[in-house]
Amino acid sequence: MTKLTNSELKEIKELIDRAKNILIVSHFNPDGDSIGASLALMHFFAGIGKKSEILIPNTFPDFLSFLPGTEKIIVYEFHPAKARKIIKTADLIFCLDFNALSRVKDFEPDLRKAVAPRILIDHHPNPENSFKHKISRINVSSTSELVYELIQGLEEESRIDKDTATCIFTGIMTDTGSFSYSCNYPSTFRIVALLLEKGIDAELIHQRVYDTFSEDRLRLLGYCLSEKLVVLKEFRTAYIALSNHELQSFNFKPGDTEGIVNYALSIEGIIFAILFSEKDHMIRISFRSKGDFRVNDFAHKHYGGGGHKNAAGADSFKPLDETLNDFISKLHEYREQLHFIADSLPNQMR
């Protein structure tokens, strides 16, 4: 959809004005964008005198703990009874960075039964019809950017303080891989410039996110590249597969595999990259691609997953070996397409 109409903005404003208990929820395995957008919205509501709480399904990566307000986030897996009560008593619910209620996993039933109107803020394609209002656009860097646009549309930009701006910037930065993809939009950089004017320290934020690896996380990355990287040149594909035992041997914590799949995609001639991670009796699959190879379509068709054109995810409930064999067998269907896309890319992108 395009930007909200004046009448839609007016109705959302009226809903916010009437609300006494606003709930902000985001998806399973929260990332920099979902946490940044959620915190930014919480800070904004505080600035206009509104009470709000953030609920997420499971814990977030340690490298995001520097963001102002993270100590207030409620994690469902640790406090399910408290979470259910908050959902039940909410009179307005903002759903951030996901396009289907199933993405919150364990508290989906409670969220579906909630009587409060739900407002979606998201940049993934094909949102389901479970929301009173949808602030949903795919041609945007991040959900955090859409949060900024909502505040702007409500004519409340003056309420964006340094804390709010820090959270929005972090969301934009992390969801674009430090401004290396999904950010070829002038509006993104205009917003970043305005955030800098709010006094944020962009260099420090970058350091806190990308330069605070634990020793274990760095050794895991080295292990992935030296021991686990598989390159299938005939399919222009590369993948890394990690068993639960391998992850635990590096004292795995949420966020430790963040960005690893991008190293596989950085190989010259590779168009399709995948990270398979065994966790909680399932295989989490992260897809990345170059050019017009639509990994969201691939993820949806074969695994019931989804995401963006060049970045998507899905789950497999088969053992890791079976998942890998099944995946490789599917590549034959895409061999010609992958070669065609690779040959069509400018030399500097191959």
mmCIF file with all atom_site columns, C-alpha atoms in Angstrom, residues 206-350:
data_model
loop_
_atom_site.group_PDB
_atom_site.id
_atom_site.type_symbol
_atom_site.label_atom_id
_atom_site.label_alt_id
_atom_site.label_comp_id
_atom_site.label_asym_id
_atom_site.label_entity_id
_atom_site.label_seq_id
_atom_site.pdbx_PDB_ins_code
_atom_site.Cartn_x
_atom_site.Cartn_y
_atom_site.Cartn_z
_atom_site.occupancy
_atom_site.B_iso_or_equiv
_atom_site.pdbx_formal_charge
_atom_site.auth_seq_id
_atom_site.auth_comp_id
_atom_site.auth_asym_id
_atom_site.auth_atom_id
_atom_site.pdbx_PDB_model_num
ATOM 1   C CA . HIS A 1 206 ? 27.553 0.923   14.751  1.00 0.00 ? 206 HIS A CA 1
ATOM 2   C CA . GLN A 1 207 ? 30.329 -0.106  17.145  1.00 0.00 ? 207 GLN A CA 1
ATOM 3   C CA . ARG A 1 208 ? 27.868 -1.384  19.755  1.00 0.00 ? 208 ARG A CA 1
ATOM 4   C CA . VAL A 1 209 ? 26.093 -3.552  17.180  1.00 0.00 ? 209 VAL A CA 1
ATOM 5   C CA . TYR A 1 210 ? 28.950 -4.773  14.985  1.00 0.00 ? 210 TYR A CA 1
ATOM 6   C CA . ASP A 1 211 ? 32.104 -4.480  17.097  1.00 0.00 ? 211 ASP A CA 1
ATOM 7   C CA . THR A 1 212 ? 31.079 -6.182  20.337  1.00 0.00 ? 212 THR A CA 1
ATOM 8   C CA . PHE A 1 213 ? 31.317 -9.843  19.319  1.00 0.00 ? 213 PHE A CA 1
ATOM 9   C CA . SER A 1 214 ? 32.056 -12.298 22.089  1.00 0.00 ? 214 SER A CA 1
ATOM 10  C CA . GLU A 1 215 ? 35.097 -14.514 21.572  1.00 0.00 ? 215 GLU A CA 1
ATOM 11  C CA . ASP A 1 216 ? 32.762 -17.485 21.127  1.00 0.00 ? 216 ASP A CA 1
ATOM 12  C CA . ARG A 1 217 ? 30.754 -15.711 18.430  1.00 0.00 ? 217 ARG A CA 1
ATOM 13  C CA . LEU A 1 218 ? 33.888 -14.791 16.496  1.00 0.00 ? 218 LEU A CA 1
ATOM 14  C CA . ARG A 1 219 ? 35.247 -18.340 16.741  1.00 0.00 ? 219 ARG A CA 1
ATOM 15  C CA . LEU A 1 220 ? 31.879 -19.661 15.518  1.00 0.00 ? 220 LEU A CA 1
ATOM 16  C CA . LEU A 1 221 ? 32.141 -17.411 12.464  1.00 0.00 ? 221 LEU A CA 1
ATOM 17  C CA . GLY A 1 222 ? 35.662 -18.687 11.784  1.00 0.00 ? 222 GLY A CA 1
ATOM 18  C CA . TYR A 1 223 ? 34.483 -22.282 12.115  1.00 0.00 ? 223 TYR A CA 1
ATOM 19  C CA . CYS A 1 224 ? 31.617 -21.654 9.694   1.00 0.00 ? 224 CYS A CA 1
ATOM 20  C CA . LEU A 1 225 ? 33.919 -20.218 7.042   1.00 0.00 ? 225 LEU A CA 1
ATOM 21  C CA . SER A 1 226 ? 36.804 -22.672 7.410   1.00 0.00 ? 226 SER A CA 1
ATOM 22  C CA . GLU A 1 227 ? 34.927 -25.915 8.111   1.00 0.00 ? 227 GLU A CA 1
ATOM 23  C CA . LYS A 1 228 ? 31.250 -25.613 7.195   1.00 0.00 ? 228 LYS A CA 1
ATOM 24  C CA . LEU A 1 229 ? 31.032 -23.542 4.011   1.00 0.00 ? 229 LEU A CA 1
ATOM 25  C CA . VAL A 1 230 ? 29.820 -25.610 1.036   1.00 0.00 ? 230 VAL A CA 1
ATOM 26  C CA . VAL A 1 231 ? 29.961 -24.086 -2.440  1.00 0.00 ? 231 VAL A CA 1
ATOM 27  C CA . LEU A 1 232 ? 27.836 -25.602 -5.210  1.00 0.00 ? 232 LEU A CA 1
ATOM 28  C CA . LYS A 1 233 ? 29.162 -23.796 -8.258  1.00 0.00 ? 233 LYS A CA 1
ATOM 29  C CA . GLU A 1 234 ? 26.886 -25.648 -10.672 1.00 0.00 ? 234 GLU A CA 1
ATOM 30  C CA . PHE A 1 235 ? 23.913 -24.053 -8.892  1.00 0.00 ? 235 PHE A CA 1
ATOM 31  C CA . ARG A 1 236 ? 25.563 -20.697 -8.100  1.00 0.00 ? 236 ARG A CA 1
ATOM 32  C CA . THR A 1 237 ? 24.740 -21.560 -4.485  1.00 0.00 ? 237 THR A CA 1
ATOM 33  C CA . ALA A 1 238 ? 26.612 -21.708 -1.175  1.00 0.00 ? 238 ALA A CA 1
ATOM 34  C CA . TYR A 1 239 ? 25.398 -22.864 2.217   1.00 0.00 ? 239 TYR A CA 1
ATOM 35  C CA . ILE A 1 240 ? 26.462 -23.385 5.820   1.00 0.00 ? 240 ILE A CA 1
ATOM 36  C CA . ALA A 1 241 ? 24.781 -25.963 8.058   1.00 0.00 ? 241 ALA A CA 1
ATOM 37  C CA . LEU A 1 242 ? 25.206 -26.038 11.819  1.00 0.00 ? 242 LEU A CA 1
ATOM 38  C CA . SER A 1 243 ? 23.988 -28.763 14.143  1.00 0.00 ? 243 SER A CA 1
ATOM 39  C CA . ASN A 1 244 ? 22.761 -27.986 17.625  1.00 0.00 ? 244 ASN A CA 1
ATOM 40  C CA . HIS A 1 245 ? 25.849 -29.736 19.021  1.00 0.00 ? 245 HIS A CA 1
ATOM 41  C CA . GLU A 1 246 ? 28.130 -27.465 16.967  1.00 0.00 ? 246 GLU A CA 1
ATOM 42  C CA . LEU A 1 247 ? 26.270 -24.348 18.088  1.00 0.00 ? 247 LEU A CA 1
ATOM 43  C CA . GLN A 1 248 ? 26.434 -25.354 21.739  1.00 0.00 ? 248 GLN A CA 1
ATOM 44  C CA . SER A 1 249 ? 30.147 -26.095 21.480  1.00 0.00 ? 249 SER A CA 1
ATOM 45  C CA . PHE A 1 250 ? 30.561 -22.351 20.868  1.00 0.00 ? 250 PHE A CA 1
ATOM 46  C CA . ASN A 1 251 ? 28.223 -21.452 23.758  1.00 0.00 ? 251 ASN A CA 1
ATOM 47  C CA . PHE A 1 252 ? 25.597 -20.225 21.310  1.00 0.00 ? 252 PHE A CA 1
ATOM 48  C CA . LYS A 1 253 ? 23.393 -17.298 22.307  1.00 0.00 ? 253 LYS A CA 1
ATOM 49  C CA . PRO A 1 254 ? 20.615 -15.629 20.287  1.00 0.00 ? 254 PRO A CA 1
ATOM 50  C CA . GLY A 1 255 ? 22.120 -13.388 17.624  1.00 0.00 ? 255 GLY A CA 1
ATOM 51  C CA . ASP A 1 256 ? 25.410 -15.293 17.309  1.00 0.00 ? 256 ASP A CA 1
ATOM 52  C CA . THR A 1 257 ? 24.582 -16.485 13.783  1.00 0.00 ? 257 THR A CA 1
ATOM 53  C CA . GLU A 1 258 ? 23.414 -13.021 12.693  1.00 0.00 ? 258 GLU A CA 1
ATOM 54  C CA . GLY A 1 259 ? 24.981 -12.088 9.355   1.00 0.00 ? 259 GLY A CA 1
ATOM 55  C CA . ILE A 1 260 ? 26.816 -15.380 8.774   1.00 0.00 ? 260 ILE A CA 1
ATOM 56  C CA . VAL A 1 261 ? 24.736 -16.213 5.691   1.00 0.00 ? 261 VAL A CA 1
ATOM 57  C CA . ASN A 1 262 ? 25.903 -12.981 4.059   1.00 0.00 ? 262 ASN A CA 1
ATOM 58  C CA . TYR A 1 263 ? 29.479 -14.262 3.972   1.00 0.00 ? 263 TYR A CA 1
ATOM 59  C CA . ALA A 1 264 ? 28.356 -17.153 1.787   1.00 0.00 ? 264 ALA A CA 1
ATOM 60  C CA . LEU A 1 265 ? 26.575 -14.711 -0.519  1.00 0.00 ? 265 LEU A CA 1
ATOM 61  C CA . SER A 1 266 ? 29.699 -12.552 -0.811  1.00 0.00 ? 266 SER A CA 1
ATOM 62  C CA . ILE A 1 267 ? 31.512 -15.232 -2.853  1.00 0.00 ? 267 ILE A CA 1
ATOM 63  C CA . GLU A 1 268 ? 32.046 -14.248 -6.467  1.00 0.00 ? 268 GLU A CA 1
ATOM 64  C CA . GLY A 1 269 ? 29.560 -16.003 -8.744  1.00 0.00 ? 269 GLY A CA 1
ATOM 65  C CA . ILE A 1 270 ? 27.209 -17.011 -5.908  1.00 0.00 ? 270 ILE A CA 1
ATOM 66  C CA . ILE A 1 271 ? 23.589 -15.889 -6.295  1.00 0.00 ? 271 ILE A CA 1
ATOM 67  C CA . PHE A 1 272 ? 21.868 -17.975 -3.613  1.00 0.00 ? 272 PHE A CA 1
ATOM 68  C CA . ALA A 1 273 ? 23.112 -18.434 -0.020  1.00 0.00 ? 273 ALA A CA 1
ATOM 69  C CA . ILE A 1 274 ? 21.597 -20.336 2.879   1.00 0.00 ? 274 ILE A CA 1
ATOM 70  C CA . LEU A 1 275 ? 22.278 -20.880 6.571   1.00 0.00 ? 275 LEU A CA 1
ATOM 71  C CA . PHE A 1 276 ? 20.787 -23.979 8.208   1.00 0.00 ? 276 PHE A CA 1
ATOM 72  C CA . SER A 1 277 ? 20.768 -23.874 12.014  1.00 0.00 ? 277 SER A CA 1
ATOM 73  C CA . GLU A 1 278 ? 19.490 -26.724 14.173  1.00 0.00 ? 278 GLU A CA 1
ATOM 74  C CA . LYS A 1 279 ? 17.585 -25.313 17.149  1.00 0.00 ? 279 LYS A CA 1
ATOM 75  C CA . ASP A 1 280 ? 14.788 -26.601 19.382  1.00 0.00 ? 280 ASP A CA 1
ATOM 76  C CA . HIS A 1 281 ? 14.041 -29.767 17.389  1.00 0.00 ? 281 HIS A CA 1
ATOM 77  C CA . MET A 1 282 ? 13.773 -27.926 14.086  1.00 0.00 ? 282 MET A CA 1
ATOM 78  C CA . ILE A 1 283 ? 16.020 -26.416 11.440  1.00 0.00 ? 283 ILE A CA 1
ATOM 79  C CA . ARG A 1 284 ? 15.897 -22.654 11.038  1.00 0.00 ? 284 ARG A CA 1
ATOM 80  C CA . ILE A 1 285 ? 16.720 -21.687 7.443   1.00 0.00 ? 285 ILE A CA 1
ATOM 81  C CA . SER A 1 286 ? 17.911 -18.226 6.407   1.00 0.00 ? 286 SER A CA 1
ATOM 82  C CA . PHE A 1 287 ? 17.917 -17.436 2.687   1.00 0.00 ? 287 PHE A CA 1
ATOM 83  C CA . ARG A 1 288 ? 19.766 -14.624 0.903   1.00 0.00 ? 288 ARG A CA 1
ATOM 84  C CA . SER A 1 289 ? 20.105 -13.859 -2.812  1.00 0.00 ? 289 SER A CA 1
ATOM 85  C CA . LYS A 1 290 ? 21.326 -11.400 -5.398  1.00 0.00 ? 290 LYS A CA 1
ATOM 86  C CA . GLY A 1 291 ? 19.437 -9.902  -8.311  1.00 0.00 ? 291 GLY A CA 1
ATOM 87  C CA . ASP A 1 292 ? 15.999 -11.198 -9.216  1.00 0.00 ? 292 ASP A CA 1
ATOM 88  C CA . PHE A 1 293 ? 16.176 -14.574 -7.517  1.00 0.00 ? 293 PHE A CA 1
ATOM 89  C CA . ARG A 1 294 ? 13.206 -14.286 -5.155  1.00 0.00 ? 294 ARG A CA 1
ATOM 90  C CA . VAL A 1 295 ? 14.035 -16.205 -2.013  1.00 0.00 ? 295 VAL A CA 1
ATOM 91  C CA . ASN A 1 296 ? 10.699 -15.282 -0.414  1.00 0.00 ? 296 ASN A CA 1
ATOM 92  C CA . ASP A 1 297 ? 8.945  -17.246 -3.166  1.00 0.00 ? 297 ASP A CA 1
ATOM 93  C CA . PHE A 1 298 ? 11.392 -20.147 -2.733  1.00 0.00 ? 298 PHE A CA 1
ATOM 94  C CA . ALA A 1 299 ? 10.874 -20.168 1.043   1.00 0.00 ? 299 ALA A CA 1
ATOM 95  C CA . HIS A 1 300 ? 7.091  -20.046 0.725   1.00 0.00 ? 300 HIS A CA 1
ATOM 96  C CA . LYS A 1 301 ? 6.792  -22.683 -1.991  1.00 0.00 ? 301 LYS A CA 1
ATOM 97  C CA . HIS A 1 302 ? 9.024  -25.291 -0.385  1.00 0.00 ? 302 HIS A CA 1
ATOM 98  C CA . TYR A 1 303 ? 8.908  -24.569 3.344   1.00 0.00 ? 303 TYR A CA 1
ATOM 99  C CA . GLY A 1 304 ? 5.897  -22.366 4.030   1.00 0.00 ? 304 GLY A CA 1
ATOM 100 C CA . GLY A 1 305 ? 8.198  -19.496 4.960   1.00 0.00 ? 305 GLY A CA 1
ATOM 101 C CA . GLY A 1 306 ? 8.502  -15.997 3.593   1.00 0.00 ? 306 GLY A CA 1
ATOM 102 C CA . GLY A 1 307 ? 10.186 -12.623 3.807   1.00 0.00 ? 307 GLY A CA 1
ATOM 103 C CA . HIS A 1 308 ? 11.643 -10.244 1.250   1.00 0.00 ? 308 HIS A CA 1
ATOM 104 C CA . LYS A 1 309 ? 12.791 -10.769 -2.327  1.00 0.00 ? 309 LYS A CA 1
ATOM 105 C CA . ASN A 1 310 ? 16.446 -11.118 -1.350  1.00 0.00 ? 310 ASN A CA 1
ATOM 106 C CA . ALA A 1 311 ? 16.148 -12.089 2.323   1.00 0.00 ? 311 ALA A CA 1
ATOM 107 C CA . ALA A 1 312 ? 13.739 -14.666 3.722   1.00 0.00 ? 312 ALA A CA 1
ATOM 108 C CA . GLY A 1 313 ? 13.403 -17.392 6.297   1.00 0.00 ? 313 GLY A CA 1
ATOM 109 C CA . ALA A 1 314 ? 11.644 -20.675 6.984   1.00 0.00 ? 314 ALA A CA 1
ATOM 110 C CA . ASP A 1 315 ? 11.674 -23.727 9.236   1.00 0.00 ? 315 ASP A CA 1
ATOM 111 C CA . SER A 1 316 ? 12.174 -27.410 8.462   1.00 0.00 ? 316 SER A CA 1
ATOM 112 C CA . PHE A 1 317 ? 10.988 -30.099 10.848  1.00 0.00 ? 317 PHE A CA 1
ATOM 113 C CA . LYS A 1 318 ? 13.047 -32.852 9.260   1.00 0.00 ? 318 LYS A CA 1
ATOM 114 C CA . PRO A 1 319 ? 16.469 -33.844 10.665  1.00 0.00 ? 319 PRO A CA 1
ATOM 115 C CA . LEU A 1 320 ? 19.373 -31.724 9.477   1.00 0.00 ? 320 LEU A CA 1
ATOM 116 C CA . ASP A 1 321 ? 20.756 -34.320 7.041   1.00 0.00 ? 321 ASP A CA 1
ATOM 117 C CA . GLU A 1 322 ? 17.339 -34.874 5.478   1.00 0.00 ? 322 GLU A CA 1
ATOM 118 C CA . THR A 1 323 ? 16.745 -31.149 5.246   1.00 0.00 ? 323 THR A CA 1
ATOM 119 C CA . LEU A 1 324 ? 20.045 -30.669 3.407   1.00 0.00 ? 324 LEU A CA 1
ATOM 120 C CA . ASN A 1 325 ? 19.451 -33.544 0.991   1.00 0.00 ? 325 ASN A CA 1
ATOM 121 C CA . ASP A 1 326 ? 15.942 -32.307 0.303   1.00 0.00 ? 326 ASP A CA 1
ATOM 122 C CA . PHE A 1 327 ? 17.183 -28.773 -0.311  1.00 0.00 ? 327 PHE A CA 1
ATOM 123 C CA . ILE A 1 328 ? 19.918 -29.862 -2.714  1.00 0.00 ? 328 ILE A CA 1
ATOM 124 C CA . SER A 1 329 ? 17.426 -31.960 -4.674  1.00 0.00 ? 329 SER A CA 1
ATOM 125 C CA . LYS A 1 330 ? 15.260 -28.858 -5.129  1.00 0.00 ? 330 LYS A CA 1
ATOM 126 C CA . LEU A 1 331 ? 18.146 -26.865 -6.614  1.00 0.00 ? 331 LEU A CA 1
ATOM 127 C CA . HIS A 1 332 ? 17.979 -28.784 -9.898  1.00 0.00 ? 332 HIS A CA 1
ATOM 128 C CA . GLU A 1 333 ? 14.670 -27.048 -10.636 1.00 0.00 ? 333 GLU A CA 1
ATOM 129 C CA . TYR A 1 334 ? 16.382 -23.650 -10.361 1.00 0.00 ? 334 TYR A CA 1
ATOM 130 C CA . ARG A 1 335 ? 19.740 -24.322 -12.023 1.00 0.00 ? 335 ARG A CA 1
ATOM 131 C CA . GLU A 1 336 ? 19.004 -22.519 -15.303 1.00 0.00 ? 336 GLU A CA 1
ATOM 132 C CA . GLN A 1 337 ? 17.331 -19.602 -13.547 1.00 0.00 ? 337 GLN A CA 1
ATOM 133 C CA . LEU A 1 338 ? 20.259 -19.121 -11.190 1.00 0.00 ? 338 LEU A CA 1
ATOM 134 C CA . HIS A 1 339 ? 22.759 -19.182 -14.057 1.00 0.00 ? 339 HIS A CA 1
ATOM 135 C CA . PHE A 1 340 ? 20.646 -16.784 -16.098 1.00 0.00 ? 340 PHE A CA 1
ATOM 136 C CA . ILE A 1 341 ? 20.396 -14.301 -13.211 1.00 0.00 ? 341 ILE A CA 1
ATOM 137 C CA . ALA A 1 342 ? 24.108 -14.597 -12.497 1.00 0.00 ? 342 ALA A CA 1
ATOM 138 C CA . ASP A 1 343 ? 24.988 -13.897 -16.124 1.00 0.00 ? 343 ASP A CA 1
ATOM 139 C CA . SER A 1 344 ? 22.578 -10.959 -16.202 1.00 0.00 ? 344 SER A CA 1
ATOM 140 C CA . LEU A 1 345 ? 24.070 -9.143  -13.225 1.00 0.00 ? 345 LEU A CA 1
ATOM 141 C CA . PRO A 1 346 ? 26.593 -6.335  -13.692 1.00 0.00 ? 346 PRO A CA 1
ATOM 142 C CA . ASN A 1 347 ? 30.133 -7.639  -13.323 1.00 0.00 ? 347 ASN A CA 1
ATOM 143 C CA . GLN A 1 348 ? 30.602 -5.881  -9.968  1.00 0.00 ? 348 GLN A CA 1
ATOM 144 C CA . MET A 1 349 ? 27.619 -7.746  -8.482  1.00 0.00 ? 349 MET A CA 1
ATOM 145 C CA . ARG A 1 350 ? 28.474 -11.278 -9.603  1.00 0.00 ? 350 ARG A CA 1
#
